[in-house]
């Protein structure tokens, strides 16, 4: 056996050395293979956490190795010289096979061919698999084109979905979506390299996989039920940054299941009813018609009485409502300046005890800055200056309070505003409530009517019961917590 493999190796070396192409290939392979194996090992161990490292292994060295192997094989079989061309010719093979003395040489060649084919198949399989696998990682999607994806990546990291990988929402299972994603991925890489993409990035709603397939792998609104208490913490812009709370009993409802009727908010995604709409703008905020299709297929059409009927007829895009028409920001949640600050105060990144911090912070973060760096510096400078003028004692004796506040305010800004990508406060709207009259109020604002004058409900209580609105320690919450009134 040792002799056989020795002579196979010899045959391989001689065939390779006969062609320049093979020699180049062989050099590539012998240099890359050990480096690649070593890097692969490092990556498996998670030693290096740099998105470019993965890129180098799986999308540069891997394919280069493949090219090396291909060059080697091409060189062996297609190089000049009659002997090598002869390898392929039928007469040659026949001669070799029929002459008793030659037979072992053919066997050697066959061994060689089988081994080369096997090794090539194995390595190319591994390279393709790991290469594609790498392009599916959150690190590749979120960090490789760092500047471009920073806003989506940062908001994603701070969201409840930070453990769900990008591809689980954006691509999902199946060959069709896989191919679509790779094609559009290549286009995006080119756009990034050429710097030809739009800032801010346009929401991919049209290209997104049917979202009900995606979200419903983990969430099942037909299994939701009843009402749920939602509590929001806020801080007023007064000296004490007074803590107030809003408590809403949210009628989450259900999509309907095993005989239970669909009701409440998740009624929109029930089996029996379909809600569609016609939007005349790209952001899906101007809805000229809302169409409700009942279990028997009967349609009720609500027309907007705010949009010119000439626009309502014939123009616009029809879309069937799904999760994303309300949960358009399940993970890339860009907060408003107030929300961002309130969140930092709740988590104590900004000290509640610093007088007027809500008001002063709001003032500095709402300004527009040329870059994230300028913003960071200006926030620190302006807050220091204001407190020095107005609360010198605090600056002197409790300097660390102010410094903690500054760092919290900088974070509130940095996690939501991205000047490099032209993303400022409110660039991406969240449709989950009815801020600024959008979200639910794109339909539920009382301005969509059937020809018979039937309006889509705009009673506050069809969606939630407001138990307390911006009250300092609301009675209802104290009762629920069992503390005395
Ligand atoms: C929980 C599901 C989910 C996950 C996980 C997710 N996305 Fe998204 N993403 C969405 C939805 C939904 C939209 C569309 C928003 C819209 O239409 O308004 C979106 C939009 C985007 C956009 C367009 C810009 C924008 O903000 O609308 C980019 C870019 C993006 N995602 C990148 C990523 C990257 C990178 C990751 C991983 C780091 C990721 N997404 C993870 C659901 C998700
Ligand atoms: C791979 C599983 C997975 C997928 C896919 C997924 N989610 Fe989630 N979702 C989660 C997890 C896990 C949480 C966090 C639960 C928690 O923190 O209690 C969550 C939380 C949520 C919440 C509650 C957020 C909050 O503030 O408490 C909403 C709303 C939500 N997801 C909507 C969606 C929507 C819409 C989609 C589709 C675009 C989606 N999810 C896709 C797993 C998933
Ligand atoms: C008509 C708008 C609307 C549609 C459509 C919708 N949701 Fe919701 N969903 C809400 C609202 C409103 C809440 C509660 C308020 C909030 O999350 O801020 C909610 C809450 C949730 C929660 C958190 C529930 C909890 O118990 O805390 C999940 C998860 C969720 N929705 C998933 C989905 C999925 C998945 C779909 C699509 C199949 C969907 N929703 C469709 C409006 C909607
Ligand atoms: C079509 C359903 C719907 C109707 C009608 C509706 N709301 Fe809401 N409202 C919501 C949802 C959903 C939220 C939660 C948004 C979120 O999770 O941030 C909300 C949030 C609120 C909040 C808390 C806002 C915050 O961020 O602090 C207040 C206050 C409120 N609604 C008042 C009202 C009043 C008053 C009416 C009646 C004029 C009304 N709403 C009608 C769905 C509705
Ligand atoms: C594209 C239009 C549209 C949007 C956006 C929309 N709805 Fe609706 N909604 C409807 C229609 C149509 C009905 C059925 C007619 C009615 O009840 O007046 C309805 C009904 C409801 C009902 C009553 C369901 C029942 O039990 O009969 C609730 C609750 C509701 N919506 C909550 C919400 C909330 C909360 C949001 C925002 C997060 C929202 N809707 C966004 C169109 C919409």
XYZ file of C-alpha atoms and ligand atoms in Angstrom:
700
model
C 0.000 0.000 0.000
C 2.836 2.337 0.923
C 4.390 1.656 -2.423
C 1.147 2.310 -4.271
C 0.469 5.631 -2.549
C 4.114 6.580 -3.028
C 3.901 6.002 -6.707
C 0.569 7.825 -6.907
C 2.182 10.786 -5.240
C 5.040 10.565 -7.688
C 2.643 10.405 -10.612
C 0.825 13.456 -9.216
C 4.026 15.424 -8.819
C 5.209 14.575 -12.317
C 1.854 15.449 -13.875
C 1.741 18.707 -11.969
C 5.296 19.678 -12.780
C 4.693 19.302 -16.484
C 2.398 22.333 -16.726
C 2.881 25.892 -15.521
C -0.796 26.160 -14.766
C -0.680 23.179 -12.435
C 2.406 24.493 -10.710
C 0.681 27.812 -9.970
C -2.332 25.894 -8.705
C -0.185 23.628 -6.556
C 1.618 26.567 -4.976
C -1.717 28.233 -4.178
C -3.059 25.046 -2.639
C 0.015 24.232 -0.580
C 0.199 27.770 0.812
C -3.509 28.242 1.404
C -4.497 24.856 2.725
C -2.549 25.010 6.015
C -3.378 28.701 6.553
C -7.025 28.056 5.848
C -7.208 25.041 8.121
C -5.540 26.978 10.901
C -7.846 30.008 10.492
C -10.850 27.743 10.295
C -9.778 26.196 13.587
C -9.328 29.663 15.150
C -12.760 30.694 13.916
C -14.394 27.558 15.306
C -12.834 28.338 18.666
C -14.172 31.900 18.412
C -10.709 33.321 19.087
C -11.061 36.191 16.626
C -14.286 38.179 16.570
C -13.741 40.382 13.570
C -16.265 40.257 10.709
C -13.449 40.806 8.210
C -11.665 37.706 9.477
C -14.634 35.556 8.460
C -14.726 37.327 5.131
C -11.059 36.594 4.579
C -11.436 32.912 5.421
C -14.683 32.063 3.742
C -15.006 34.460 0.889
C -11.371 35.114 -0.085
C -9.108 32.229 0.918
C -11.769 29.534 0.406
C -12.547 30.468 -3.196
C -8.808 31.002 -3.912
C -8.119 27.490 -2.725
C -10.797 26.229 -5.082
C -9.210 28.153 -7.926
C -5.857 26.586 -7.014
C -7.317 23.100 -7.193
C -9.049 23.818 -10.473
C -5.835 25.208 -11.969
C -3.994 22.104 -10.865
C -6.484 19.762 -12.489
C -6.814 21.798 -15.652
C -3.059 21.895 -15.883
C -2.757 18.132 -15.574
C -5.350 17.325 -18.162
C -5.124 20.141 -20.632
C -1.455 21.043 -20.683
C 0.501 20.781 -23.932
C 2.495 17.710 -24.862
C 1.200 14.674 -26.633
C 1.495 12.378 -23.699
C -0.939 14.385 -21.602
C -3.395 14.901 -24.393
C -3.017 11.211 -24.967
C -4.274 10.587 -21.469
C -7.664 11.557 -22.685
C -7.717 9.754 -26.032
C -9.659 6.589 -26.439
C -6.970 4.856 -28.476
C -4.431 5.617 -25.847
C -6.555 4.158 -23.103
C -7.318 1.112 -25.206
C -3.649 0.564 -25.850
C -2.829 0.926 -22.193
C -5.561 -1.448 -21.138
C -4.822 -4.175 -23.631
C -1.073 -4.299 -23.179
C -0.421 -6.411 -20.111
C 2.630 -4.466 -18.977
C 0.843 -1.132 -19.085
C -2.157 -2.054 -17.033
C -0.727 -1.020 -13.701
C -0.061 2.461 -15.031
C -3.718 2.904 -15.903
C -4.690 1.715 -12.496
C -2.406 4.282 -11.000
C -3.994 6.973 -13.113
C -7.448 5.835 -12.067
C -6.473 5.943 -8.421
C -5.097 9.399 -8.973
C -8.272 10.589 -10.696
C -10.488 9.196 -7.960
C -8.415 10.729 -5.186
C -8.264 14.123 -6.905
C -12.009 14.054 -7.578
C -12.751 13.118 -3.986
C -10.489 15.734 -2.449
C -11.813 18.411 -4.814
C -15.422 17.551 -4.113
C -14.812 17.553 -0.393
C -12.941 20.841 -0.306
C -15.282 22.628 -2.708
C -18.273 21.370 -0.734
C -16.730 22.619 2.477
C -15.716 25.961 0.992
C -19.132 26.597 -0.557
C -20.952 25.542 2.560
C -18.856 27.585 4.961
C -18.795 30.528 2.529
C -22.572 30.647 2.261
C -22.974 29.946 5.922
C -20.732 32.886 6.663
C -22.869 35.212 4.499
C -25.825 34.212 6.682
C -24.237 35.269 9.948
C -25.367 38.316 11.867
C -21.767 39.439 11.896
C -21.597 39.501 8.091
C -25.035 41.125 7.644
C -24.704 43.609 10.437
C -21.045 44.491 10.679
C -19.303 43.835 7.401
C -20.521 46.977 5.650
C -20.118 48.705 8.936
C -21.210 52.273 8.207
C -24.119 51.297 6.004
C -25.633 48.803 8.432
C -24.675 50.529 11.672
C -28.126 52.010 12.371
C -29.924 48.709 11.793
C -27.295 46.762 13.689
C -27.235 49.073 16.724
C -31.024 49.210 17.028
C -31.207 45.450 16.530
C -28.671 44.875 19.300
C -30.807 46.936 21.693
C -34.060 45.205 20.800
C -35.907 42.152 22.103
C -34.850 40.358 18.897
C -31.123 40.757 19.398
C -30.729 36.980 19.586
C -32.714 36.357 16.409
C -30.366 36.356 13.427
C -30.892 38.832 10.594
C -31.577 36.068 8.094
C -34.355 34.606 10.197
C -36.469 37.692 9.480
C -34.990 38.835 6.199
C -34.550 35.558 4.342
C -35.907 32.491 6.064
C -36.054 28.954 4.716
C -36.448 27.836 1.125
C -34.456 27.867 -2.099
C -36.434 30.690 -3.693
C -35.765 33.175 -0.900
C -32.229 31.949 -0.582
C -31.484 32.733 -4.249
C -33.312 36.050 -4.110
C -31.329 37.053 -1.056
C -27.980 36.125 -2.584
C -28.741 38.006 -5.803
C -29.855 41.087 -3.919
C -26.897 40.668 -1.536
C -24.436 40.848 -4.417
C -26.229 43.931 -5.722
C -25.958 45.502 -2.260
C -22.261 44.720 -1.963
C -21.691 46.379 -5.333
C -23.778 49.370 -4.252
C -21.718 49.644 -1.078
C -18.436 49.387 -2.943
C -19.580 51.975 -5.513
C -21.152 54.121 -2.809
C -24.364 54.218 -4.841
C -26.892 53.248 -2.173
C -29.606 55.529 -0.834
C -29.200 57.232 2.528
C -31.143 56.427 4.580
C -31.658 52.883 3.326
C -35.146 52.334 1.976
C -37.264 49.837 3.909
C -37.292 46.536 2.075
C -41.008 45.886 2.511
C -41.584 44.864 -1.115
C -38.658 42.437 -1.104
C -39.287 41.073 2.378
C -40.404 37.474 2.559
C -44.094 37.131 3.496
C -43.757 38.242 7.037
C -46.429 35.972 8.434
C -44.269 32.991 7.526
C -41.375 34.609 9.333
C -42.891 35.982 12.517
C -45.264 33.079 12.981
C -42.372 30.669 13.332
C -42.008 32.104 16.807
C -45.192 34.065 17.560
C -48.727 32.831 17.141
C -51.261 35.657 17.499
C -54.126 33.180 17.176
C -52.995 31.906 20.576
C -52.947 35.348 22.182
C -55.881 36.203 24.352
C -57.392 38.880 26.455
C -56.071 42.190 27.646
C -52.610 43.072 28.751
C -51.327 45.809 30.991
C -48.847 48.160 29.352
C -46.974 50.574 31.576
C -44.909 53.421 30.195
C -42.507 55.431 32.311
C -41.851 59.062 31.490
C -40.124 62.002 33.053
C -41.400 65.555 32.848
C -39.218 68.471 31.768
C -39.407 70.133 35.219
C -36.774 70.698 37.887
C -37.411 67.331 39.585
C -37.694 65.386 36.335
C -40.983 64.181 37.826
C -41.571 60.498 37.164
C -45.033 59.890 35.623
C -46.623 56.704 34.379
C -49.157 55.789 31.738
C -51.035 52.544 32.232
C -53.042 51.116 29.369
C -55.079 47.948 29.384
C -54.284 46.872 25.845
C -56.858 44.744 24.053
C -54.294 42.405 22.523
C -57.105 40.038 21.566
C -56.479 37.048 19.377
C -56.359 35.859 15.793
C -58.952 33.219 16.719
C -58.251 29.578 17.380
C -60.166 26.290 17.880
C -63.565 27.886 17.819
C -62.535 30.968 19.747
C -63.447 34.043 17.754
C -60.881 36.509 16.529
C -61.162 39.713 18.509
C -59.323 42.815 19.661
C -56.121 44.042 18.093
C -54.963 40.751 16.569
C -58.324 40.349 14.877
C -56.577 41.872 11.822
C -54.579 38.687 11.279
C -57.479 36.249 11.661
C -58.217 33.513 9.137
C -61.697 34.741 8.215
C -61.150 38.434 7.702
C -58.684 40.129 5.403
C -57.830 43.809 5.599
C -56.159 45.346 2.556
C -55.468 48.919 1.674
C -54.372 51.171 -1.152
C -51.497 53.493 -0.322
C -50.570 56.418 -2.514
C -47.169 57.136 -0.958
C -44.025 55.060 -0.556
C -44.116 55.106 3.251
C -47.614 53.626 3.417
C -48.934 56.546 5.433
C -51.532 57.903 3.022
C -54.205 55.256 2.630
C -56.836 56.176 0.087
C -58.916 53.023 0.546
C -59.233 50.319 3.163
C -60.879 47.095 2.028
C -62.329 44.593 4.488
C -63.088 41.134 3.064
C -65.388 39.022 5.211
C -65.599 35.226 5.642
C -68.138 35.011 2.788
C -65.930 37.077 0.472
C -68.141 40.157 0.825
C -66.174 43.380 0.629
C -66.591 46.596 2.599
C -64.619 49.507 1.187
C -63.761 52.518 3.353
C -62.684 55.622 1.436
C -60.525 58.324 2.892
C -62.323 61.636 3.074
C -59.005 63.450 3.527
C -57.383 62.329 0.287
C -58.584 63.815 -2.967
C -60.877 61.168 -4.589
C -59.132 61.695 -7.882
C -56.019 60.273 -6.217
C -58.018 57.452 -4.681
C -59.233 56.143 -7.987
C -56.893 53.970 -9.933
C -53.629 55.178 -8.431
C -51.722 53.671 -5.545
C -50.532 50.251 -4.515
C -52.718 47.531 -3.036
C -51.356 45.637 -0.055
C -52.785 43.031 2.279
C -52.271 43.888 5.894
C -49.943 41.687 7.941
C -47.845 41.923 11.118
C -45.512 44.541 9.653
C -48.292 47.047 9.080
C -48.311 47.502 12.825
C -45.005 45.931 13.927
C -42.900 47.600 11.256
C -40.178 48.194 13.834
C -39.947 44.920 15.755
C -36.181 45.167 15.976
C -34.876 48.294 14.261
C -36.572 50.454 16.867
C -35.583 54.075 16.497
C -36.925 55.978 19.503
C -38.087 59.569 19.737
C -35.830 61.954 21.729
C -38.207 61.811 24.729
C -38.451 58.026 24.650
C -34.704 57.635 24.305
C -34.069 59.850 27.341
C -36.873 58.339 29.426
C -35.393 54.927 28.787
C -31.971 56.063 29.945
C -33.434 57.603 33.097
C -35.451 54.463 33.888
C -32.303 52.354 33.611
C -30.394 54.895 35.670
C -27.869 55.650 32.931
C -28.987 59.231 33.415
C -29.467 60.113 37.120
C -33.039 61.176 37.850
C -31.804 63.337 40.707
C -29.932 65.807 38.497
C -32.196 68.908 38.322
C -33.654 69.703 34.896
C -31.678 66.950 33.230
C -34.658 65.839 31.101
C -35.250 69.356 29.805
C -31.593 70.189 29.171
C -30.823 66.822 27.626
C -33.806 67.136 25.312
C -32.582 70.515 24.188
C -29.124 69.261 23.231
C -30.070 65.976 21.594
C -32.764 67.468 19.404
C -30.286 69.729 17.619
C -28.835 68.566 14.361
C -25.120 67.782 14.226
C -22.761 67.218 11.326
C -21.389 63.960 12.676
C -21.691 61.557 15.584
C -18.366 62.801 16.935
C -19.395 66.469 16.833
C -22.667 65.529 18.544
C -20.852 63.721 21.310
C -18.556 66.645 22.007
C -21.285 69.284 21.793
C -23.545 67.355 24.162
C -20.773 67.203 26.758
C -19.731 70.811 26.282
C -23.230 72.302 26.415
C -24.395 70.287 29.402
C -21.230 71.092 31.362
C -21.575 74.775 30.549
C -25.253 74.916 31.532
C -24.763 73.160 34.864
C -21.699 75.261 35.609
C -23.791 78.408 35.152
C -26.916 77.207 36.914
C -25.883 74.580 39.449
C -22.222 75.270 40.251
C -22.500 73.449 43.573
C -23.501 70.226 41.848
C -20.657 70.501 39.354
C -18.215 70.996 42.195
C -19.447 68.463 44.716
C -21.290 65.890 42.564
C -19.327 66.052 39.351
C -19.728 62.330 38.767
C -23.515 62.782 38.586
C -23.143 65.195 35.693
C -20.562 63.019 33.955
C -22.833 59.972 34.180
C -25.685 62.048 32.772
C -23.522 63.234 29.888
C -22.540 59.730 28.990
C -26.199 58.582 29.166
C -27.333 61.456 26.950
C -24.589 60.679 24.449
C -25.763 57.080 24.345
C -29.386 58.133 23.854
C -28.264 60.132 20.846
C -25.799 57.589 19.476
C -28.250 54.695 19.581
C -30.880 56.518 17.541
C -29.310 59.151 15.319
C -26.824 58.286 12.575
C -25.708 61.400 10.678
C -23.526 59.323 8.345
C -26.598 57.559 6.997
C -28.822 60.667 7.130
C -30.880 59.142 9.907
C -32.158 61.632 12.410
C -34.990 61.548 14.945
C -38.160 60.291 13.309
C -36.631 59.225 9.982
C -38.190 55.787 10.339
C -41.696 55.946 11.797
C -43.001 53.297 14.156
C -46.578 52.222 13.354
C -47.322 50.446 16.612
C -49.391 53.208 18.258
C -50.673 56.487 16.879
C -47.873 58.975 17.299
C -48.256 62.021 15.059
C -51.470 60.570 13.681
C -49.811 57.683 11.876
C -49.683 53.985 12.820
C -53.159 52.785 13.790
C -54.563 56.222 12.939
C -53.738 55.769 9.277
C -57.072 53.890 9.320
C -58.594 54.456 12.750
C -58.715 58.264 12.694
C -62.366 58.525 11.797
C -61.637 59.714 8.276
C -62.205 56.435 6.463
C -65.854 55.925 5.587
C -67.965 53.566 3.495
C -70.453 55.000 0.987
C -73.107 54.402 3.685
C -71.228 56.514 6.187
C -69.827 53.649 8.269
C -66.487 54.682 9.809
C -63.572 52.477 10.912
C -63.796 52.596 14.684
C -61.916 55.380 16.427
C -63.197 54.822 19.940
C -60.255 54.810 22.323
C -61.759 51.829 24.169
C -61.808 49.536 21.173
C -58.011 49.356 21.490
C -57.192 50.160 25.084
C -58.570 51.376 28.364
C -56.435 54.226 29.637
C -56.128 53.483 33.367
C -53.793 56.399 33.950
C -52.200 58.911 31.624
C -48.923 60.520 32.659
C -49.702 60.513 36.384
C -47.166 60.516 39.203
C -47.582 57.164 41.003
C -51.064 56.357 39.648
C -53.583 54.938 42.162
C -54.387 52.030 39.906
C -50.795 50.810 39.865
C -50.518 51.151 43.616
C -53.679 49.092 44.052
C -52.346 46.426 41.718
C -49.100 46.316 43.626
C -50.984 46.046 46.882
C -49.452 49.134 48.477
C -51.638 51.519 50.463
C -53.237 54.518 48.782
C -37.351 40.461 14.089
C -37.095 40.510 12.684
C -35.865 41.214 12.130
C -34.537 40.967 12.444
C -33.981 39.956 13.424
C -33.762 41.857 11.618
N -34.590 42.647 10.853
Fe -34.005 44.094 9.534
N -35.976 44.612 9.219
C -37.063 43.924 9.730
C -38.284 44.532 9.223
C -39.687 44.080 9.555
C -37.892 45.612 8.382
C -38.804 46.524 7.563
C -39.236 47.749 8.282
C -40.279 48.488 7.514
O -40.752 48.020 6.485
O -40.641 49.562 7.966
C -36.431 45.630 8.408
C -35.639 46.567 7.738
C -34.265 46.494 7.596
C -33.446 47.392 6.807
C -33.936 48.586 5.985
C -33.795 49.878 6.742
C -34.849 50.058 7.802
O -34.465 50.292 8.973
O -36.032 49.971 7.498
C -32.157 46.963 6.924
C -30.946 47.578 6.273
C -32.149 45.810 7.813
N -33.438 45.545 8.206
C -31.002 45.109 8.182
C -30.973 44.133 9.188
C -29.746 43.562 9.746
C -28.343 43.902 9.289
C -30.124 42.682 10.724
C -29.237 41.857 11.645
C -28.193 42.561 12.345
C -31.592 42.681 10.762
N -32.061 43.568 9.831
C -32.354 41.908 11.620
C -37.030 42.834 10.568
C -35.886 42.285 11.134
C -36.663 33.237 15.844
C -37.777 33.654 16.642
C -38.426 34.997 16.376
C -38.839 35.520 15.185
C -38.666 34.940 13.787
C -39.536 36.743 15.517
N -39.523 36.948 16.872
Fe -40.467 38.423 17.885
N -39.648 37.808 19.611
C -38.841 36.704 19.736
C -38.290 36.685 21.070
C -37.368 35.617 21.622
C -38.801 37.833 21.728
C -38.468 38.307 23.130
C -39.441 37.833 24.104
C -39.182 38.478 25.433
O -38.210 39.211 25.589
O -40.018 38.262 26.299
C -39.670 38.494 20.793
C -40.423 39.636 21.100
C -41.356 40.198 20.226
C -42.309 41.238 20.570
C -42.515 41.839 21.933
C -41.550 42.951 22.082
C -41.573 43.603 23.424
O -41.311 44.809 23.444
O -41.821 42.924 24.417
C -42.991 41.557 19.411
C -44.065 42.613 19.251
C -42.457 40.717 18.358
N -41.481 39.886 18.892
C -42.863 40.756 17.050
C -42.248 40.045 16.014
C -42.509 40.256 14.616
C -43.475 41.285 14.062
C -41.733 39.371 13.918
C -41.626 39.196 12.420
C -41.132 40.325 11.684
C -40.993 38.597 14.887
N -41.319 39.043 16.142
C -40.121 37.566 14.579
C -38.596 35.757 18.770
C -38.843 35.901 17.424
C -53.399 45.887 13.870
C -52.045 45.957 14.244
C -51.334 44.665 14.565
C -51.137 43.580 13.744
C -51.626 43.402 12.323
C -50.356 42.651 14.507
N -50.085 43.142 15.756
Fe -49.015 42.256 17.238
N -49.459 43.777 18.512
C -50.113 44.933 18.158
C -50.193 45.804 19.312
C -50.813 47.184 19.319
C -49.576 45.111 20.381
C -49.424 45.559 21.824
C -48.802 46.885 21.978
C -47.318 46.952 21.784
O -46.656 45.927 21.512
O -46.799 48.055 21.924
C -49.124 43.840 19.839
C -48.436 42.881 20.563
C -47.796 41.799 19.975
C -46.897 40.921 20.666
C -46.543 40.969 22.115
C -47.657 40.287 22.833
C -47.524 40.268 24.291
O -48.189 39.401 24.870
O -46.835 41.108 24.876
C -46.439 40.019 19.734
C -45.458 38.893 19.962
C -47.072 40.313 18.470
N -47.901 41.394 18.652
C -46.855 39.630 17.303
C -47.581 39.814 16.133
C -47.455 38.995 14.941
C -46.530 37.827 14.789
C -48.331 39.490 14.018
C -48.607 38.974 12.607
C -49.083 37.613 12.515
C -48.987 40.631 14.633
N -48.521 40.786 15.915
C -49.924 41.429 14.006
C -50.619 45.249 16.912
C -50.668 44.382 15.823
C -56.928 51.718 16.776
C -56.518 51.527 18.120
C -56.338 52.742 18.993
C -57.247 53.752 19.175
C -58.597 53.939 18.504
C -56.662 54.635 20.148
N -55.432 54.164 20.539
Fe -54.185 55.021 21.905
N -52.808 53.596 21.569
C -52.989 52.507 20.746
C -51.818 51.663 20.837
C -51.606 50.361 20.096
C -50.933 52.285 21.745
C -49.584 51.744 22.254
C -48.442 52.267 21.499
C -47.157 51.697 22.017
O -47.069 50.511 22.363
O -46.224 52.495 22.107
C -51.599 53.503 22.182
C -51.047 54.414 23.075
C -51.750 55.460 23.639
C -51.225 56.317 24.672
C -49.856 56.227 25.291
C -48.902 56.922 24.419
C -47.539 56.934 25.012
O -46.585 56.597 24.297
O -47.416 57.307 26.160
C -52.207 57.206 24.968
C -52.149 58.311 26.007
C -53.322 56.923 24.113
N -53.004 55.847 23.306
C -54.503 57.618 24.117
C -55.551 57.401 23.247
C -56.781 58.136 23.244
C -57.103 59.257 24.199
C -57.552 57.604 22.256
C -58.950 58.036 21.821
C -59.039 59.353 21.261
C -56.817 56.559 21.635
N -55.598 56.446 22.261
C -57.268 55.780 20.598
C -54.077 52.222 19.952
C -55.222 53.014 19.847
C -54.937 49.459 7.120
C -55.940 49.913 8.021
C -55.840 49.588 9.479
C -54.770 49.810 10.322
C -53.424 50.421 9.994
C -55.184 49.384 11.623
N -56.469 48.887 11.568
Fe -57.550 48.200 13.136
N -59.146 47.829 11.898
C -59.173 48.109 10.542
C -60.480 47.753 10.019
C -60.922 47.911 8.581
C -61.220 47.241 11.095
C -62.658 46.690 11.069
C -63.672 47.781 11.064
C -63.989 48.304 12.408
O -63.881 47.556 13.397
O -64.405 49.464 12.484
C -60.362 47.311 12.261
C -60.720 46.896 13.527
C -59.948 47.037 14.665
C -60.344 46.645 15.991
C -61.669 46.027 16.370
C -61.572 44.537 16.174
C -62.823 43.793 16.600
O -62.738 43.093 17.591
O -63.807 43.946 15.922
C -59.296 46.937 16.828
C -59.223 46.695 18.320
C -58.236 47.513 16.022
N -58.673 47.552 14.727
C -57.013 47.950 16.519
C -55.978 48.463 15.738
C -54.705 48.876 16.261
C -54.294 48.847 17.696
C -53.977 49.309 15.203
C -52.558 49.864 15.203
C -51.535 49.148 15.910
C -54.794 49.153 14.021
N -55.999 48.626 14.380
C -54.378 49.479 12.741
C -58.149 48.642 9.797
C -56.905 49.005 10.271
